[in-house]
Amino acid sequence: MDRNGDFIALSDVLTNPDTATDLQKQGPVHRATLPNGVPVWLVVGYDTAIAALNDDRLSAAAMLASGGLDGGKLNPDMRNALLKSLTNSDPPDHTRLRRLVSKAFTARRVEAMRPWISQVIDELIDGFAQHDQVDLMADFAAPLPILVISELLGIPEADRPRVRAWSRTIISGFGSPDFAVQDAVAFVEYLRGLIAQRRDDPDEALISALIRARDESDALSANELTATIFLMIVAGHDTTLSLIGNGVHLLMKKPGRAARLREDPSLLPAAIEEFLRLESPVPVANFRAAVSSFDIGGTHISAGDLVAISLQAANRDDSQFADPSRFDPARRKGRHLAFGHGIHYCLGAPLARLEGELAIGALLKRFPDLRLAVPAAELTWSQAPFIHRLDRLPLLLS
């Protein structure tokens, strides 16, 4: 609740970083509602977010079982096939899943893709370089990560457009009364068929590696496989798309920032961290349900209550970051939570950072006069509750 005792619409908070920052001045925990009307506790303070992310009384698995994400529209088998992944599990299941997935999704596998990712970036840029204007979101930020994660997983090229459409529709519907049940079922059935093909005819891509991943006599179950692949598609696509778009947007608002990075590309990795902090692609951590009653941030949480942890607000907490609204690649104090914290820290963080650095670096190098094609006030943000990204980003190339 806000100071007047009213429930806050979670979508209003997650689509507007300034709103979340304002809430911090009133306290670290507030009452909010999902788009489907379900009440949640919203954590906005940095220290309280760290505590919540580390608290085993807040269960990701219990949240999954509650049906809160899909509004109870999926049967348990279909829900598990879509969502029973690392983000929606607790130890010891989470420990086992992370160990198995880590065997397949290695840093070496990601780093080996660097030359190929650079080639894809150059080809995408070549495709619009002769035009005066480009919508960076549609023509660059969106196609790049879906190409990368599809290639990494081994999704056939002909299937990639519908895989992208399914994943975006599903994630946009979480917590909404309009959850796309038919798309979720169709996507699970597609993944089950693809996994069956890879069992019979394995390749060197990640889906085959996940099938092969074993720990003594243990392996990923059928539902764990489909849910892990869905997670990787969503995390590998939407978050990187948002990182690229949000980062370029921040640079275009103040051209001096872009000029500095062109002059000294070694600053780009630090700039990526500031993009992640200031405009967090994932504004809220995976939801959790309280398995017992306890107090957090001075607020009593009852067993069964749902809790949302705003990474976006925590990343702008002035108790952790001096002048938190200022873009500062030289910032040394404070560690952002854009990829989460604790046992649920994002396994795909190295891939997102690599794509963001290569993509934004290439844009700055190719287009020294890159600038916004419309006034910044005309840009709009997606209303999808669990992703923070621009709908479009029109840029003038020269």
Short mmCIF file of C-alpha atoms in Angstrom, two decimals:
data_model
loop_
_atom_site.label_atom_id
_atom_site.label_comp_id
_atom_site.label_asym_id
_atom_site.label_seq_id
_atom_site.Cartn_x
_atom_site.Cartn_y
_atom_site.Cartn_z
CA MET A 1 0.00 0.00 0.00
CA ASP A 2 1.05 3.59 -0.38
CA ARG A 3 0.97 6.05 2.48
CA ASN A 4 -2.83 6.43 2.04
CA GLY A 5 -3.42 2.70 2.41
CA ASP A 6 -4.27 2.13 -1.28
CA PHE A 7 -2.98 -0.81 -3.31
CA ILE A 8 -0.46 0.09 -6.01
CA ALA A 9 -0.82 -1.30 -9.53
CA LEU A 10 2.35 -3.34 -10.02
CA SER A 11 2.36 -2.59 -13.76
CA ASP A 12 2.59 1.15 -12.99
CA VAL A 13 5.68 0.55 -10.86
CA LEU A 14 7.46 -1.84 -13.20
CA THR A 15 7.04 0.32 -16.30
CA ASN A 16 8.23 3.50 -14.59
CA PRO A 17 11.55 3.49 -12.67
CA ASP A 18 10.76 6.90 -11.14
CA THR A 19 7.59 5.55 -9.53
CA ALA A 20 9.53 2.74 -7.88
CA THR A 21 12.14 5.21 -6.66
CA ASP A 22 9.46 7.43 -5.13
CA LEU A 23 8.09 4.46 -3.20
CA GLN A 24 11.46 3.93 -1.51
CA LYS A 25 11.00 7.24 0.28
CA GLN A 26 7.87 5.79 1.92
CA GLY A 27 9.42 2.47 2.95
CA PRO A 28 11.04 -0.71 1.59
CA VAL A 29 7.85 -2.84 1.27
CA HIS A 30 4.43 -1.95 -0.17
CA ARG A 31 1.12 -3.61 -1.06
CA ALA A 32 0.46 -3.98 -4.80
CA THR A 33 -1.71 -5.90 -7.25
CA LEU A 34 -0.92 -7.90 -10.38
CA PRO A 35 -2.82 -7.05 -13.58
CA ASN A 36 -5.13 -10.00 -12.80
CA GLY A 37 -6.00 -8.43 -9.43
CA VAL A 38 -3.94 -10.82 -7.27
CA PRO A 39 -2.35 -8.96 -4.32
CA VAL A 40 1.43 -9.09 -3.77
CA TRP A 41 3.93 -7.51 -1.42
CA LEU A 42 6.34 -5.33 -3.41
CA VAL A 43 9.93 -4.97 -2.13
CA VAL A 44 11.65 -1.80 -3.37
CA GLY A 45 14.61 -1.18 -1.00
CA TYR A 46 18.08 -2.50 -1.87
CA ASP A 47 18.95 -4.06 1.50
CA THR A 48 15.46 -5.53 1.86
CA ALA A 49 15.68 -6.91 -1.69
CA ILE A 50 18.98 -8.64 -0.86
CA ALA A 51 17.41 -10.09 2.29
CA ALA A 52 14.34 -11.30 0.39
CA LEU A 53 16.37 -12.83 -2.43
CA ASN A 54 18.34 -14.83 0.16
CA ASP A 55 15.39 -15.83 2.39
CA ASP A 56 14.39 -19.50 2.05
CA ARG A 57 11.00 -18.68 3.60
CA LEU A 58 10.14 -17.14 0.24
CA SER A 59 9.64 -20.03 -2.16
CA ALA A 60 9.79 -19.90 -5.95
CA ALA A 61 8.40 -23.44 -6.14
CA ALA A 62 5.40 -22.51 -4.00
CA MET A 63 4.72 -19.60 -6.34
CA LEU A 64 4.76 -21.99 -9.29
CA ALA A 65 2.37 -24.40 -7.58
CA SER A 66 -0.03 -21.56 -6.72
CA GLY A 67 -0.76 -20.93 -10.41
CA GLY A 68 -0.29 -17.21 -9.85
CA LEU A 69 1.77 -16.70 -13.00
CA ASP A 70 -0.74 -18.26 -15.37
CA GLY A 71 -3.85 -17.39 -13.36
CA GLY A 72 -4.51 -21.08 -12.74
CA LYS A 73 -5.36 -21.60 -16.41
CA LEU A 74 -2.77 -24.33 -17.04
CA ASN A 75 -3.09 -27.83 -15.63
CA PRO A 76 -0.18 -28.89 -13.35
CA ASP A 77 1.57 -30.95 -16.04
CA MET A 78 1.46 -28.16 -18.61
CA ARG A 79 2.48 -25.57 -15.99
CA ASN A 80 5.51 -27.65 -14.99
CA ALA A 81 6.43 -28.27 -18.63
CA LEU A 82 6.52 -24.51 -19.23
CA LEU A 83 7.81 -23.17 -15.93
CA LYS A 84 9.52 -25.86 -13.80
CA SER A 85 12.98 -24.45 -14.39
CA LEU A 86 15.73 -22.94 -12.25
CA THR A 87 13.83 -19.73 -11.61
CA ASN A 88 10.78 -21.51 -10.20
CA SER A 89 12.43 -24.11 -7.97
CA ASP A 90 13.96 -24.26 -4.50
CA PRO A 91 16.81 -26.34 -3.07
CA PRO A 92 17.43 -29.22 -3.27
CA ASP A 93 15.70 -29.34 -6.70
CA HIS A 94 17.22 -26.00 -7.67
CA THR A 95 20.72 -27.17 -6.70
CA ARG A 96 20.35 -30.29 -8.82
CA LEU A 97 18.91 -28.40 -11.81
CA ARG A 98 21.57 -25.70 -11.74
CA ARG A 99 24.33 -28.30 -11.58
CA LEU A 100 22.92 -30.19 -14.56
CA VAL A 101 22.24 -27.09 -16.66
CA SER A 102 25.69 -25.69 -15.85
CA LYS A 103 27.25 -28.82 -17.34
CA ALA A 104 25.77 -27.87 -20.71
CA PHE A 105 25.64 -24.07 -20.59
CA THR A 106 29.31 -23.36 -20.00
CA ALA A 107 31.30 -20.12 -20.21
CA ARG A 108 33.48 -21.79 -22.86
CA ARG A 109 30.41 -22.51 -25.02
CA VAL A 110 29.33 -18.86 -24.76
CA GLU A 111 32.77 -17.39 -25.42
CA ALA A 112 33.22 -19.64 -28.45
CA MET A 113 30.29 -17.81 -30.06
CA ARG A 114 32.01 -14.40 -29.94
CA PRO A 115 33.28 -14.41 -33.59
CA TRP A 116 29.92 -15.66 -34.89
CA ILE A 117 27.95 -13.10 -32.86
CA SER A 118 30.18 -10.33 -34.24
CA GLN A 119 29.50 -11.59 -37.76
CA VAL A 120 25.72 -11.59 -37.18
CA ILE A 121 25.90 -8.06 -35.80
CA ASP A 122 27.81 -6.84 -38.87
CA GLU A 123 25.30 -8.50 -41.20
CA LEU A 124 22.32 -6.95 -39.40
CA ILE A 125 23.96 -3.52 -39.53
CA ASP A 126 24.79 -3.96 -43.23
CA GLY A 127 21.08 -4.60 -43.78
CA PHE A 128 20.07 -1.08 -42.71
CA ALA A 129 23.32 0.89 -43.02
CA GLN A 130 22.32 2.47 -46.37
CA HIS A 131 19.12 3.95 -44.94
CA ASP A 132 18.83 7.36 -43.33
CA GLN A 133 16.74 6.05 -40.44
CA VAL A 134 16.25 2.78 -38.57
CA ASP A 135 14.00 1.47 -35.81
CA LEU A 136 16.71 -0.05 -33.67
CA MET A 137 14.30 -2.25 -31.73
CA ALA A 138 12.71 -3.94 -34.75
CA ASP A 139 15.72 -4.04 -37.06
CA PHE A 140 18.57 -4.79 -34.68
CA ALA A 141 17.89 -5.22 -30.95
CA ALA A 142 15.12 -7.79 -31.48
CA PRO A 143 16.53 -10.03 -34.24
CA LEU A 144 20.05 -10.30 -32.80
CA PRO A 145 19.33 -12.13 -29.53
CA ILE A 146 16.73 -14.49 -31.01
CA LEU A 147 19.27 -15.45 -33.69
CA VAL A 148 21.94 -16.02 -31.04
CA ILE A 149 19.87 -18.04 -28.57
CA SER A 150 18.26 -20.06 -31.38
CA GLU A 151 21.67 -20.93 -32.80
CA LEU A 152 22.99 -21.77 -29.35
CA LEU A 153 20.05 -24.08 -28.62
CA GLY A 154 19.88 -25.57 -32.11
CA ILE A 155 16.36 -24.40 -33.02
CA PRO A 156 15.79 -24.87 -36.78
CA GLU A 157 15.91 -21.62 -38.72
CA ALA A 158 12.43 -22.07 -40.16
CA ASP A 159 10.93 -22.36 -36.66
CA ARG A 160 12.53 -19.26 -35.16
CA PRO A 161 9.84 -16.67 -36.03
CA ARG A 162 7.08 -18.65 -34.31
CA VAL A 163 9.32 -19.50 -31.35
CA ARG A 164 9.95 -15.78 -30.88
CA ALA A 165 6.23 -15.00 -31.20
CA TRP A 166 5.24 -17.69 -28.69
CA SER A 167 7.80 -16.62 -26.10
CA ARG A 168 6.89 -12.93 -26.28
CA THR A 169 3.15 -13.61 -26.06
CA ILE A 170 3.57 -15.94 -23.09
CA ILE A 171 5.86 -13.70 -21.05
CA SER A 172 3.64 -10.69 -21.71
CA GLY A 173 0.71 -12.60 -20.22
CA PHE A 174 2.24 -13.60 -16.89
CA GLY A 175 0.11 -12.23 -14.05
CA SER A 176 -2.52 -11.08 -16.55
CA PRO A 177 -6.13 -12.26 -16.93
CA ASP A 178 -5.33 -12.67 -20.64
CA PHE A 179 -2.66 -15.36 -20.22
CA ALA A 180 -2.26 -17.05 -23.62
CA VAL A 181 -3.10 -20.66 -22.80
CA GLN A 182 -3.22 -21.84 -26.42
CA ASP A 183 0.20 -20.37 -27.17
CA ALA A 184 1.65 -21.94 -24.03
CA VAL A 185 0.29 -25.38 -24.95
CA ALA A 186 1.44 -25.06 -28.56
CA PHE A 187 4.93 -24.01 -27.46
CA VAL A 188 5.28 -26.92 -25.02
CA GLU A 189 4.13 -29.39 -27.67
CA TYR A 190 6.63 -27.93 -30.13
CA LEU A 191 9.49 -28.22 -27.62
CA ARG A 192 8.55 -31.79 -26.74
CA GLY A 193 8.67 -32.69 -30.41
CA LEU A 194 12.03 -30.98 -30.91
CA ILE A 195 13.51 -32.75 -27.88
CA ALA A 196 12.32 -36.09 -29.25
CA GLN A 197 14.07 -35.32 -32.54
CA ARG A 198 17.30 -34.45 -30.76
CA ARG A 199 17.20 -37.66 -28.73
CA ASP A 200 17.07 -39.65 -31.97
CA ASP A 201 19.42 -37.40 -33.92
CA PRO A 202 21.62 -35.32 -31.58
CA ASP A 203 23.77 -32.41 -32.74
CA GLU A 204 26.37 -30.22 -31.03
CA ALA A 205 23.92 -27.51 -29.91
CA LEU A 206 22.67 -26.83 -26.41
CA ILE A 207 19.40 -28.81 -26.48
CA SER A 208 21.35 -31.98 -27.25
CA ALA A 209 23.85 -31.05 -24.52
CA LEU A 210 21.00 -30.61 -22.02
CA ILE A 211 19.63 -34.04 -22.97
CA ARG A 212 23.08 -35.55 -22.40
CA ALA A 213 23.72 -33.71 -19.11
CA ARG A 214 23.83 -36.27 -16.32
CA ASP A 215 24.95 -36.42 -12.71
CA GLU A 216 25.56 -40.04 -11.71
CA SER A 217 22.19 -41.64 -12.51
CA ASP A 218 20.28 -38.33 -12.60
CA ALA A 219 19.23 -36.27 -15.62
CA LEU A 220 16.75 -33.54 -16.44
CA SER A 221 13.17 -34.82 -16.58
CA ALA A 222 11.01 -34.23 -19.65
CA ASN A 223 9.24 -31.25 -18.07
CA GLU A 224 12.49 -29.84 -16.71
CA LEU A 225 13.97 -29.96 -20.21
CA THR A 226 11.11 -28.06 -21.83
CA ALA A 227 10.96 -25.51 -19.01
CA THR A 228 14.73 -24.95 -19.14
CA ILE A 229 14.64 -24.37 -22.90
CA PHE A 230 11.72 -21.95 -22.52
CA LEU A 231 13.62 -20.07 -19.79
CA MET A 232 16.72 -19.81 -21.98
CA ILE A 233 14.71 -18.50 -24.93
CA VAL A 234 12.97 -15.85 -22.81
CA ALA A 235 16.07 -14.89 -20.82
CA GLY A 236 18.29 -15.02 -23.91
CA HIS A 237 15.95 -12.94 -26.05
CA ASP A 238 13.85 -10.41 -24.14
CA THR A 239 16.50 -9.37 -21.63
CA THR A 240 19.22 -8.81 -24.24
CA LEU A 241 16.81 -7.00 -26.56
CA SER A 242 15.99 -4.66 -23.67
CA LEU A 243 19.64 -4.20 -22.68
CA ILE A 244 20.62 -3.11 -26.20
CA GLY A 245 17.64 -0.79 -26.67
CA ASN A 246 17.80 0.72 -23.19
CA GLY A 247 21.56 1.23 -23.44
CA VAL A 248 21.46 2.98 -26.81
CA HIS A 249 18.56 5.11 -25.60
CA LEU A 250 20.61 6.30 -22.61
CA LEU A 251 23.51 7.18 -24.91
CA MET A 252 21.30 9.07 -27.36
CA LYS A 253 19.76 11.21 -24.62
CA LYS A 254 23.21 12.71 -24.00
CA PRO A 255 25.44 12.40 -27.09
CA GLY A 256 28.57 13.17 -25.09
CA ARG A 257 28.29 9.73 -23.52
CA ALA A 258 28.41 8.04 -26.92
CA ALA A 259 31.35 10.20 -28.02
CA ARG A 260 33.31 9.21 -24.93
CA LEU A 261 32.74 5.51 -25.60
CA ARG A 262 33.81 5.92 -29.23
CA GLU A 263 37.02 7.57 -28.08
CA ASP A 264 37.71 4.90 -25.47
CA PRO A 265 35.97 1.56 -26.19
CA SER A 266 37.62 0.08 -23.09
CA LEU A 267 34.92 1.92 -21.09
CA LEU A 268 32.14 -0.10 -22.75
CA PRO A 269 32.01 -3.01 -20.24
CA ALA A 270 31.56 -0.53 -17.37
CA ALA A 271 28.92 1.33 -19.40
CA ILE A 272 27.02 -1.95 -19.90
CA GLU A 273 26.83 -2.31 -16.10
CA GLU A 274 25.36 1.18 -15.81
CA PHE A 275 22.81 0.43 -18.55
CA LEU A 276 21.79 -2.66 -16.58
CA ARG A 277 21.53 -0.71 -13.33
CA LEU A 278 19.71 2.39 -14.59
CA GLU A 279 17.26 0.70 -16.98
CA SER A 280 17.10 -2.88 -15.68
CA PRO A 281 15.77 -5.13 -18.49
CA VAL A 282 14.02 -7.37 -15.95
CA PRO A 283 12.35 -5.00 -13.48
CA VAL A 284 11.26 -7.66 -10.99
CA ALA A 285 12.75 -10.96 -9.80
CA ASN A 286 10.84 -14.20 -10.20
CA PHE A 287 7.91 -14.10 -7.79
CA ARG A 288 7.97 -16.03 -4.54
CA ALA A 289 5.32 -17.24 -2.08
CA ALA A 290 5.84 -17.18 1.69
CA VAL A 291 5.90 -20.66 3.19
CA SER A 292 5.69 -19.28 6.75
CA SER A 293 4.89 -15.99 8.46
CA PHE A 294 7.74 -13.56 9.14
CA ASP A 295 8.70 -9.89 9.06
CA ILE A 296 10.80 -8.28 6.38
CA GLY A 297 11.64 -4.61 6.00
CA GLY A 298 9.40 -3.84 8.98
CA THR A 299 6.40 -5.46 7.28
CA HIS A 300 4.64 -8.66 8.38
CA ILE A 301 4.32 -11.27 5.62
CA SER A 302 1.80 -14.05 6.21
CA ALA A 303 2.18 -17.63 5.01
CA GLY A 304 0.82 -17.91 1.48
CA ASP A 305 1.37 -14.25 0.60
CA LEU A 306 3.03 -13.53 -2.75
CA VAL A 307 6.13 -11.33 -2.86
CA ALA A 308 7.58 -9.38 -5.81
CA ILE A 309 11.12 -8.00 -5.50
CA SER A 310 11.77 -4.92 -7.64
CA LEU A 311 15.31 -5.16 -8.99
CA GLN A 312 14.69 -1.93 -10.85
CA ALA A 313 13.93 0.02 -7.66
CA ALA A 314 16.79 -1.60 -5.73
CA ASN A 315 19.19 -0.52 -8.48
CA ARG A 316 18.20 3.12 -7.91
CA ASP A 317 18.33 3.10 -4.11
CA ASP A 318 20.35 6.13 -2.95
CA SER A 319 21.41 4.27 0.18
CA GLN A 320 23.50 2.04 -2.10
CA PHE A 321 24.27 4.24 -5.12
CA ALA A 322 25.32 7.87 -4.83
CA ASP A 323 23.21 10.09 -7.12
CA PRO A 324 21.46 6.94 -8.42
CA SER A 325 19.77 8.58 -11.43
CA ARG A 326 23.11 9.68 -12.88
CA PHE A 327 24.80 7.63 -15.59
CA ASP A 328 28.32 6.96 -14.33
CA PRO A 329 30.45 4.24 -15.98
CA ALA A 330 33.21 5.05 -13.49
CA ARG A 331 30.93 4.12 -10.58
CA ARG A 332 32.78 1.88 -8.15
CA LYS A 333 30.54 1.60 -5.08
CA GLY A 334 27.50 -0.65 -5.21
CA ARG A 335 26.61 -3.82 -7.05
CA HIS A 336 23.49 -3.78 -9.20
CA LEU A 337 20.89 -6.55 -9.04
CA ALA A 338 19.87 -6.58 -12.71
CA PHE A 339 20.72 -10.29 -12.96
CA GLY A 340 19.35 -11.10 -9.51
CA HIS A 341 21.27 -12.26 -6.47
CA GLY A 342 21.98 -15.45 -4.58
CA ILE A 343 21.09 -18.91 -5.84
CA HIS A 344 18.86 -17.51 -8.60
CA TYR A 345 21.57 -15.28 -10.12
CA CYS A 346 21.12 -15.46 -13.90
CA LEU A 347 23.20 -18.17 -15.60
CA GLY A 348 22.91 -16.28 -18.88
CA ALA A 349 24.48 -13.06 -17.59
CA PRO A 350 27.79 -13.59 -19.47
CA LEU A 351 25.95 -14.09 -22.78
CA ALA A 352 23.80 -10.97 -22.28
CA ARG A 353 26.86 -8.88 -21.41
CA LEU A 354 28.76 -10.21 -24.44
CA GLU A 355 25.93 -9.48 -26.87
CA GLY A 356 25.31 -6.04 -25.39
CA GLU A 357 28.97 -5.05 -25.54
CA LEU A 358 29.50 -6.29 -29.11
CA ALA A 359 26.23 -4.84 -30.41
CA ILE A 360 26.50 -1.36 -28.91
CA GLY A 361 30.22 -1.16 -29.67
CA ALA A 362 29.60 -1.98 -33.33
CA LEU A 363 26.79 0.60 -33.62
CA LEU A 364 28.94 3.37 -32.16
CA LYS A 365 31.83 2.49 -34.45
CA ARG A 366 29.78 2.30 -37.65
CA PHE A 367 27.64 5.40 -37.06
CA PRO A 368 29.57 8.35 -35.56
CA ASP A 369 26.53 10.66 -36.00
CA LEU A 370 23.93 8.28 -34.56
CA ARG A 371 21.08 10.21 -32.88
CA LEU A 372 17.39 10.08 -32.01
CA ALA A 373 15.03 10.62 -34.95
CA VAL A 374 12.16 11.79 -32.73
CA PRO A 375 11.95 13.81 -29.50
CA ALA A 376 12.68 11.60 -26.48
CA ALA A 377 9.25 12.47 -25.05
CA GLU A 378 7.57 10.65 -27.96
CA LEU A 379 9.14 7.29 -27.11
CA THR A 380 6.89 4.79 -25.35
CA TRP A 381 7.64 1.82 -23.13
CA SER A 382 6.19 -1.68 -23.36
CA GLN A 383 3.36 -2.43 -20.95
CA ALA A 384 4.51 -6.06 -20.51
CA PRO A 385 4.80 -6.30 -16.71
CA PHE A 386 8.01 -8.33 -16.48
CA ILE A 387 10.17 -6.65 -19.12
CA HIS A 388 11.39 -3.04 -19.25
CA ARG A 389 11.94 -2.03 -22.88
CA LEU A 390 11.03 0.57 -25.48
CA ASP A 391 8.35 -0.20 -28.05
CA ARG A 392 10.48 1.40 -30.75
CA LEU A 393 13.66 3.46 -31.02
CA PRO A 394 13.85 5.48 -34.27
CA LEU A 395 17.43 6.63 -34.98
CA LEU A 396 19.05 8.79 -37.64
CA LEU A 397 22.19 7.12 -38.92
CA SER A 398 23.96 10.12 -40.49
#
